[in-house]
Amino acid sequence: MRFGLNGLLLSLQLISPVCWGLESDRQQPIHIEADRITVHEKEGVSYYEGNVQFTQGSLQVKGDEITVFLKGDVLQKVIVKGSPATLQQQPEPDQELVYSQAARMEYDAQQQIVTLIDNAQVQQGPNSFAGDYIEYDTRNSMVSARKGETGDSRVHVIITPPDKQNEQGKAP
């Protein structure tokens, strides 16, 4: 069986810009652990299944499964599913870690949109977004969130003023 290692490595290298982290993260080696991996080179799809852990620099993605879609050597989409799927990354050296989780995370590389679906949460320090659906348009730096199609859950946002953030970090 031909594994298509070049296509696989390219797809993995393209995942890391998804999360807008440290510039140095993209220069770090990629580490993936999974119970199973299946690569369909002709279809341009790679499946990672079973307690998948993806790490590159400060980026850590964990899920039950990750699927990467390529067209030729161009990343099209990444889907992460989990109970929940989680993502953690250091955005800038002087900023707090960003934590995200949802039952499903999708990255549309062509539109440069990250979507968190079902029990979605994003937190950085004392600030957070929570809802059934959170979308981040990386191209336009725009976040939108909404409640799900069914149920009564609403969007919850917590924004802590900078002076209160500093107070929370001080010892009593």
Short mmCIF file of C-alpha atoms in Angstrom, two decimals, residues 15-150:
data_model
loop_
_atom_site.label_atom_id
_atom_site.label_comp_id
_atom_site.label_asym_id
_atom_site.label_seq_id
_atom_site.Cartn_x
_atom_site.Cartn_y
_atom_site.Cartn_z
CA ILE A 15 -3.31 22.39 9.73
CA SER A 16 -1.23 24.54 12.07
CA PRO A 17 -2.00 27.97 10.52
CA VAL A 18 -5.64 27.18 11.28
CA CYS A 19 -5.23 28.33 14.83
CA TRP A 20 -3.37 31.62 14.48
CA GLY A 21 -0.74 30.86 17.07
CA LEU A 22 2.86 31.71 17.60
CA GLU A 23 4.83 32.25 14.41
CA SER A 24 7.41 29.78 15.71
CA ASP A 25 4.77 27.02 15.96
CA ARG A 26 4.87 26.51 12.18
CA GLN A 27 8.59 25.78 12.39
CA GLN A 28 8.16 23.08 15.03
CA PRO A 29 7.90 19.35 14.28
CA ILE A 30 4.42 17.83 14.10
CA HIS A 31 3.62 14.96 16.45
CA ILE A 32 0.52 12.83 15.93
CA GLU A 33 -0.70 9.90 17.94
CA ALA A 34 -3.78 7.87 16.99
CA ASP A 35 -5.03 4.34 17.27
CA ARG A 36 -5.52 4.13 13.48
CA ILE A 37 -4.61 6.08 10.37
CA THR A 38 -6.02 5.64 6.88
CA VAL A 39 -4.81 7.65 3.89
CA HIS A 40 -6.81 7.63 0.64
CA GLU A 41 -4.30 9.38 -1.57
CA LYS A 42 -6.44 9.32 -4.74
CA GLU A 43 -9.36 10.94 -2.89
CA GLY A 44 -7.07 13.32 -0.99
CA VAL A 45 -8.45 12.29 2.41
CA SER A 46 -6.56 11.26 5.55
CA TYR A 47 -8.35 9.80 8.59
CA TYR A 48 -6.88 9.71 12.09
CA GLU A 49 -9.02 7.75 14.53
CA GLY A 50 -8.99 6.80 18.19
CA ASN A 51 -7.76 9.20 20.85
CA VAL A 52 -6.04 11.46 18.30
CA GLN A 53 -3.47 13.90 19.65
CA PHE A 54 -1.89 16.45 17.32
CA THR A 55 0.86 18.72 18.66
CA GLN A 56 3.00 21.35 16.94
CA GLY A 57 4.72 23.91 19.13
CA SER A 58 2.08 25.45 21.40
CA LEU A 59 -0.78 23.99 19.32
CA GLN A 60 -2.49 20.96 20.83
CA VAL A 61 -5.55 19.39 19.20
CA LYS A 62 -7.27 16.36 20.68
CA GLY A 63 -10.27 14.45 19.42
CA ASP A 64 -11.77 11.09 18.72
CA GLU A 65 -11.07 11.57 15.01
CA ILE A 66 -9.50 14.07 12.64
CA THR A 67 -10.17 14.10 8.90
CA VAL A 68 -8.01 16.12 6.48
CA PHE A 69 -9.22 16.86 2.91
CA LEU A 70 -6.76 17.88 0.17
CA LYS A 71 -7.28 18.72 -3.49
CA GLY A 72 -3.93 18.07 -5.12
CA ASP A 73 -1.50 19.56 -2.63
CA VAL A 74 -3.95 22.22 -1.40
CA LEU A 75 -5.71 21.90 1.94
CA GLN A 76 -9.49 22.14 1.56
CA LYS A 77 -10.93 21.24 4.97
CA VAL A 78 -10.08 19.80 8.37
CA ILE A 79 -12.74 18.24 10.63
CA VAL A 80 -12.11 17.30 14.27
CA LYS A 81 -14.74 15.34 16.22
CA GLY A 82 -14.68 14.48 19.89
CA SER A 83 -16.44 14.24 23.20
CA PRO A 84 -15.40 17.05 23.18
CA ALA A 85 -12.76 17.89 20.58
CA THR A 86 -10.31 20.36 22.13
CA LEU A 87 -7.80 22.87 20.87
CA GLN A 88 -5.25 24.84 22.86
CA GLN A 89 -2.70 27.35 21.56
CA GLN A 90 -0.55 30.30 22.57
CA PRO A 91 -1.60 33.16 20.24
CA GLU A 92 1.27 35.55 21.05
CA PRO A 93 4.15 35.33 23.55
CA ASP A 94 2.58 37.94 25.87
CA GLN A 95 -1.00 36.60 25.66
CA GLU A 96 -2.79 33.92 27.63
CA LEU A 97 -3.50 30.52 26.11
CA VAL A 98 -6.65 30.12 24.03
CA TYR A 99 -8.75 27.06 24.85
CA SER A 100 -11.51 25.85 22.53
CA GLN A 101 -13.80 22.88 22.63
CA ALA A 102 -16.84 21.55 20.79
CA ALA A 103 -18.28 18.26 19.65
CA ARG A 104 -17.14 19.18 16.12
CA MET A 105 -14.57 21.67 14.82
CA GLU A 106 -14.24 22.48 11.12
CA TYR A 107 -11.72 24.55 9.24
CA ASP A 108 -12.59 25.62 5.68
CA ALA A 109 -9.19 26.52 4.24
CA GLN A 110 -10.57 28.23 1.14
CA GLN A 111 -12.86 30.56 3.11
CA GLN A 112 -10.45 30.65 6.09
CA ILE A 113 -13.31 30.01 8.51
CA VAL A 114 -13.13 27.98 11.72
CA THR A 115 -16.48 26.65 12.96
CA LEU A 116 -17.16 25.13 16.38
CA ILE A 117 -20.42 23.16 16.53
CA ASP A 118 -22.39 21.74 19.45
CA ASN A 119 -21.49 22.85 22.97
CA ALA A 120 -18.86 25.22 21.61
CA GLN A 121 -16.63 27.20 23.95
CA VAL A 122 -13.67 29.50 23.45
CA GLN A 123 -11.81 30.92 26.44
CA GLN A 124 -8.78 33.15 26.84
CA GLY A 125 -8.06 34.12 30.42
CA PRO A 126 -11.26 35.44 32.02
CA ASN A 127 -12.93 36.12 28.63
CA SER A 128 -15.10 33.53 26.92
CA PHE A 129 -17.68 32.73 24.25
CA ALA A 130 -20.07 29.79 24.60
CA GLY A 131 -22.93 28.61 22.41
CA ASP A 132 -23.98 25.82 20.13
CA TYR A 133 -22.32 27.42 17.10
CA ILE A 134 -19.28 29.71 16.98
CA GLU A 135 -17.70 30.80 13.70
CA TYR A 136 -14.42 32.67 13.29
CA ASP A 137 -13.64 34.25 9.94
CA THR A 138 -9.84 34.45 10.13
CA ARG A 139 -9.59 36.51 6.94
CA ASN A 140 -11.82 39.29 8.28
CA SER A 141 -11.17 38.79 12.03
CA MET A 142 -14.89 38.39 12.67
CA VAL A 143 -16.52 36.12 15.26
CA SER A 144 -20.19 35.17 15.25
CA ALA A 145 -22.07 32.88 17.60
CA ARG A 146 -25.63 31.63 17.87
CA LYS A 147 -27.81 29.16 19.66
CA GLY A 148 -28.46 25.81 18.06
CA GLU A 149 -31.30 24.96 15.70
CA THR A 150 -33.12 23.16 18.52
#
